[in-house]
């Protein structure tokens, strides 16, 4: 739970930073990083399933 709270706060801070400084190119970067972190989380939880299939 603490990791998701940290990730949520980090995302909120980045969006506020982008809005305040008008650097909207950072938003796609944030989205890519969020997608990569979600993929890593899913892969970590799916390892036992993948091993049983192989």
XYZ file of C-alpha atoms in Angstrom:
54
model
C 0.000 0.000 0.000
C 2.770 2.426 0.742
C 4.228 2.065 -2.767
C 0.920 2.922 -4.423
C 0.482 5.937 -2.142
C 3.990 7.080 -3.021
C 3.342 6.558 -6.737
C 0.054 8.473 -6.544
C 1.715 11.412 -4.775
C 4.609 11.422 -7.246
C 2.180 11.503 -10.176
C 0.250 14.354 -8.611
C 3.458 16.329 -8.003
C 4.612 15.828 -11.603
C 1.302 17.014 -13.011
C 1.330 20.099 -10.774
C 4.921 20.794 -11.863
C 3.964 20.472 -15.548
C 0.973 22.767 -15.088
C 2.919 25.411 -13.159
C 5.872 25.519 -15.565
C 3.916 24.826 -18.755
C 6.127 21.930 -19.790
C 3.549 19.528 -21.136
C 6.140 17.247 -22.757
C 6.648 15.681 -19.324
C 3.102 14.233 -19.285
C 3.765 11.558 -21.969
C 6.969 10.688 -20.143
C 4.969 10.204 -16.966
C 2.453 7.995 -18.766
C 5.209 5.796 -20.205
C 6.823 5.417 -16.789
C 3.486 4.508 -15.219
C 2.813 1.896 -17.909
C 6.279 0.394 -17.463
C 5.878 0.207 -13.703
C 2.464 -1.449 -14.122
C 3.977 -3.986 -16.520
C 6.781 -4.786 -14.073
C 4.258 -5.262 -11.282
C 2.115 -7.571 -13.411
C 5.145 -9.595 -14.530
C 6.302 -10.014 -10.928
C 2.930 -11.343 -9.843
C 2.503 -13.606 -12.913
C 5.772 -15.579 -12.579
C 4.259 -18.656 -10.858
C 1.578 -18.871 -13.557
C 4.141 -18.618 -16.360
C 6.348 -21.312 -14.804
C 3.450 -23.754 -14.528
C 2.485 -23.185 -18.177
C 6.018 -23.859 -19.369
